[in-house]
PDB file of C-alpha atoms in Angstrom:
ATOM      1  CA  UNK P 190      10.047  10.865  72.670  1.00  0.00           C
ATOM      2  CA  UNK P 191      10.437  14.264  73.766  1.00  0.00           C
ATOM      3  CA  UNK P 192      10.553  15.215  77.596  1.00  0.00           C
ATOM      4  CA  UNK P 193      10.384  19.014  78.816  1.00  0.00           C
ATOM      5  CA  UNK P 194      10.513  19.498  82.731  1.00  0.00           C
ATOM      6  CA  UNK P 195      10.588  22.788  84.002  1.00  0.00           C
ATOM      7  CA  UNK P 196      10.847  23.813  87.414  1.00  0.00           C
ATOM      8  CA  UNK P 197      12.487  26.685  89.844  1.00  0.00           C
ATOM      9  CA  UNK P 198       8.243  28.494  90.487  1.00  0.00           C
ATOM     10  CA  UNK P 199       7.366  29.397  93.630  1.00  0.00           C
ATOM     11  CA  UNK P 200       5.772  32.280  95.787  1.00  0.00           C
ATOM     12  CA  UNK P 201       7.554  35.703  95.541  1.00  0.00           C
ATOM     13  CA  UNK P 202       6.548  38.946  96.595  1.00  0.00           C
ATOM     14  CA  UNK P 203       6.245  41.556  93.819  1.00  0.00           C
ATOM     15  CA  UNK P 204       9.694  42.953  93.273  1.00  0.00           C
ATOM     16  CA  UNK P 205      10.900  39.825  94.047  1.00  0.00           C
ATOM     17  CA  UNK P 206      12.968  37.379  91.572  1.00  0.00           C
ATOM     18  CA  UNK P 207      13.191  33.312  90.586  1.00  0.00           C
ATOM     19  CA  UNK P 208      14.878  31.779  87.986  1.00  0.00           C
ATOM     20  CA  UNK P 209      13.283  29.086  86.104  1.00  0.00           C
ATOM     21  CA  UNK P 210      15.132  25.950  84.240  1.00  0.00           C
ATOM     22  CA  UNK P 211      13.677  23.580  82.028  1.00  0.00           C
ATOM     23  CA  UNK P 212      15.755  20.561  81.219  1.00  0.00           C
ATOM     24  CA  UNK P 213      14.911  18.790  77.959  1.00  0.00           C
ATOM     25  CA  UNK P 214      15.242  15.739  76.457  1.00  0.00           C
ATOM     26  CA  UNK P 215      14.722  13.397  73.406  1.00  0.00           C
ATOM     27  CA  UNK P 216      15.160  16.493  70.424  1.00  0.00           C
ATOM     28  CA  UNK P 217      16.167  15.259  67.559  1.00  0.00           C
ATOM     29  CA  UNK P 218      17.152  17.900  65.956  1.00  0.00           C
ATOM     30  CA  UNK P 219      20.611  19.548  66.433  1.00  0.00           C
ATOM     31  CA  UNK P 220      19.423  23.185  65.718  1.00  0.00           C
ATOM     32  CA  UNK P 221      16.882  25.042  68.004  1.00  0.00           C
ATOM     33  CA  UNK P 222      15.486  27.784  69.319  1.00  0.00           C
ATOM     34  CA  UNK P 223      14.159  27.366  72.585  1.00  0.00           C
ATOM     35  CA  UNK P 224      11.427  29.647  74.250  1.00  0.00           C
ATOM     36  CA  UNK P 225       9.291  30.320  77.605  1.00  0.00           C
ATOM     37  CA  UNK P 226       5.521  30.352  77.457  1.00  0.00           C
ATOM     38  CA  UNK P 227       3.722  31.427  80.196  1.00  0.00           C
ATOM     39  CA  UNK P 228      -0.176  30.831  80.756  1.00  0.00           C
ATOM     40  CA  UNK P 229      -2.276  33.047  83.466  1.00  0.00           C
ATOM     41  CA  UNK P 230      -5.313  32.222  85.218  1.00  0.00           C
ATOM     42  CA  UNK P 231      -8.284  32.038  82.753  1.00  0.00           C
ATOM     43  CA  UNK P 232      -6.204  33.403  79.780  1.00  0.00           C
ATOM     44  CA  UNK P 233      -4.531  31.793  77.067  1.00  0.00           C
ATOM     45  CA  UNK P 234      -0.685  30.817  76.982  1.00  0.00           C
ATOM     46  CA  UNK P 235       1.405  33.710  75.383  1.00  0.00           C
ATOM     47  CA  UNK P 236       5.362  34.029  73.995  1.00  0.00           C
ATOM     48  CA  UNK P 237       7.925  35.280  77.104  1.00  0.00           C
ATOM     49  CA  UNK P 238      11.310  35.141  75.530  1.00  0.00           C
ATOM     50  CA  UNK P 239      12.791  32.974  73.093  1.00  0.00           C
ATOM     51  CA  UNK P 240      16.581  31.943  72.873  1.00  0.00           C
ATOM     52  CA  UNK P 241      18.449  31.218  69.637  1.00  0.00           C
ATOM     53  CA  UNK P 242      20.265  27.940  69.388  1.00  0.00           C
ATOM     54  CA  UNK P 243      23.820  29.454  69.867  1.00  0.00           C
ATOM     55  CA  UNK P 244      22.544  31.385  72.463  1.00  0.00           C
ATOM     56  CA  UNK P 245      23.847  34.437  69.872  1.00  0.00           C
ATOM     57  CA  UNK P 246      19.694  36.181  69.733  1.00  0.00           C
ATOM     58  CA  UNK P 247      17.510  36.934  72.363  1.00  0.00           C
ATOM     59  CA  UNK P 248      13.831  38.034  71.887  1.00  0.00           C
ATOM     60  CA  UNK P 249      11.312  38.808  74.683  1.00  0.00           C
ATOM     61  CA  UNK P 250       7.573  40.144  74.934  1.00  0.00           C
ATOM     62  CA  UNK P 251       7.479  43.661  75.364  1.00  0.00           C
ATOM     63  CA  UNK P 252       5.668  42.873  79.282  1.00  0.00           C
ATOM     64  CA  UNK P 253       9.477  42.030  80.450  1.00  0.00           C
ATOM     65  CA  UNK P 254      11.803  43.609  78.290  1.00  0.00           C
ATOM     66  CA  UNK P 255      14.276  44.831  81.101  1.00  0.00           C
ATOM     67  CA  UNK P 256      12.927  42.688  83.596  1.00  0.00           C
ATOM     68  CA  UNK P 257      13.689  38.856  82.612  1.00  0.00           C
ATOM     69  CA  UNK P 258      16.645  37.447  80.595  1.00  0.00           C
ATOM     70  CA  UNK P 259      16.813  33.754  78.865  1.00  0.00           C
ATOM     71  CA  UNK P 260      19.887  32.009  78.757  1.00  0.00           C
ATOM     72  CA  UNK P 261      20.843  28.197  77.603  1.00  0.00           C
ATOM     73  CA  UNK P 262      23.516  25.974  78.525  1.00  0.00           C
ATOM     74  CA  UNK P 263      23.632  23.465  75.414  1.00  0.00           C
ATOM     75  CA  UNK P 264      25.518  20.671  76.822  1.00  0.00           C
ATOM     76  CA  UNK P 265      22.899  19.988  79.682  1.00  0.00           C
ATOM     77  CA  UNK P 266      20.296  20.631  77.929  1.00  0.00           C
ATOM     78  CA  UNK P 267      18.879  23.279  79.728  1.00  0.00           C
ATOM     79  CA  UNK P 268      17.177  26.809  79.432  1.00  0.00           C
ATOM     80  CA  UNK P 269      17.253  29.130  81.850  1.00  0.00           C
ATOM     81  CA  UNK P 270      14.438  32.629  82.246  1.00  0.00           C
ATOM     82  CA  UNK P 271      15.681  34.876  85.278  1.00  0.00           C
ATOM     83  CA  UNK P 272      12.815  36.402  85.998  1.00  0.00           C
ATOM     84  CA  UNK P 273      13.639  39.819  88.315  1.00  0.00           C
ATOM     85  CA  UNK P 274      11.708  42.755  89.328  1.00  0.00           C
ATOM     86  CA  UNK P 275       8.404  40.439  89.370  1.00  0.00           C
ATOM     87  CA  UNK P 276       5.498  42.153  89.174  1.00  0.00           C
ATOM     88  CA  UNK P 277       1.612  39.940  90.221  1.00  0.00           C
ATOM     89  CA  UNK P 278       1.002  40.165  86.292  1.00  0.00           C
ATOM     90  CA  UNK P 279       3.584  37.705  86.469  1.00  0.00           C
ATOM     91  CA  UNK P 280       1.605  35.828  87.970  1.00  0.00           C
ATOM     92  CA  UNK P 281       0.956  31.860  85.716  1.00  0.00           C
ATOM     93  CA  UNK P 282       2.144  28.503  84.729  1.00  0.00           C
ATOM     94  CA  UNK P 283       5.642  28.910  83.007  1.00  0.00           C
ATOM     95  CA  UNK P 284       6.370  26.647  80.029  1.00  0.00           C
ATOM     96  CA  UNK P 285       9.533  25.585  77.495  1.00  0.00           C
ATOM     97  CA  UNK P 286       9.162  24.743  74.320  1.00  0.00           C
ATOM     98  CA  UNK P 287      10.851  24.593  71.086  1.00  0.00           C
ATOM     99  CA  UNK P 288      10.256  27.457  69.037  1.00  0.00           C
ATOM    100  CA  UNK P 289      10.201  29.106  66.082  1.00  0.00           C
ATOM    101  CA  UNK P 290       9.571  32.635  64.570  1.00  0.00           C
ATOM    102  CA  UNK P 291       6.474  32.690  62.502  1.00  0.00           C
ATOM    103  CA  UNK P 292       5.156  36.067  60.606  1.00  0.00           C
ATOM    104  CA  UNK P 293       2.954  37.012  63.913  1.00  0.00           C
ATOM    105  CA  UNK P 294       5.315  36.141  66.478  1.00  0.00           C
ATOM    106  CA  UNK P 295       6.707  33.180  68.318  1.00  0.00           C
ATOM    107  CA  UNK P 296       4.958  30.398  68.590  1.00  0.00           C
ATOM    108  CA  UNK P 297       5.850  26.945  69.968  1.00  0.00           C
ATOM    109  CA  UNK P 298       7.146  24.481  67.880  1.00  0.00           C
ATOM    110  CA  UNK P 299       6.408  21.201  69.547  1.00  0.00           C
ATOM    111  CA  UNK P 300       2.820  20.284  70.226  1.00  0.00           C
ATOM    112  CA  UNK P 301       3.964  18.622  73.404  1.00  0.00           C
ATOM    113  CA  UNK P 302       3.936  20.518  76.698  1.00  0.00           C
ATOM    114  CA  UNK P 303       5.695  19.678  79.986  1.00  0.00           C
ATOM    115  CA  UNK P 304       3.977  20.015  82.992  1.00  0.00           C
ATOM    116  CA  UNK P 305       5.081  23.681  83.519  1.00  0.00           C
ATOM    117  CA  UNK P 306       5.695  25.239  86.864  1.00  0.00           C
ATOM    118  CA  UNK P 307       3.615  27.990  88.630  1.00  0.00           C
ATOM    119  CA  UNK P 308       5.340  31.036  89.461  1.00  0.00           C
ATOM    120  CA  UNK P 309       3.102  33.132  92.046  1.00  0.00           C
ATOM    121  CA  UNK P 310       3.745  37.276  92.301  1.00  0.00           C
ATOM    122  CA  UNK P 311       1.929  38.561  95.291  1.00  0.00           C
ATOM    123  CA  UNK P 312       1.039  42.003  95.734  1.00  0.00           C
TER     124      UNK P 312
END
């Protein structure tokens, strides 16, 4: 059974930083990209960042490029999202999932989601 547990969210002022973590367990595949997605109030969930299995390749939504950094520790089955220079529009619930790249962009590879972690950026 796949389990994704996100943590590290909180309330921060604009310009501040947060580091999110996602612990994954029960993944049967040994080679998968991981991604972060977010859902702002009243909006659909959207792609934020993805990282290859080796960690050698990273991908970002244009809205977070240069501010967010995704990384992973395969020994700990954990993926991270370092968020700097946060803006009010970064507010939302952040989720992790395995990820795959489609012609239209990055999407979640698993249908199951964790509970997410709430990030609130005040102006």
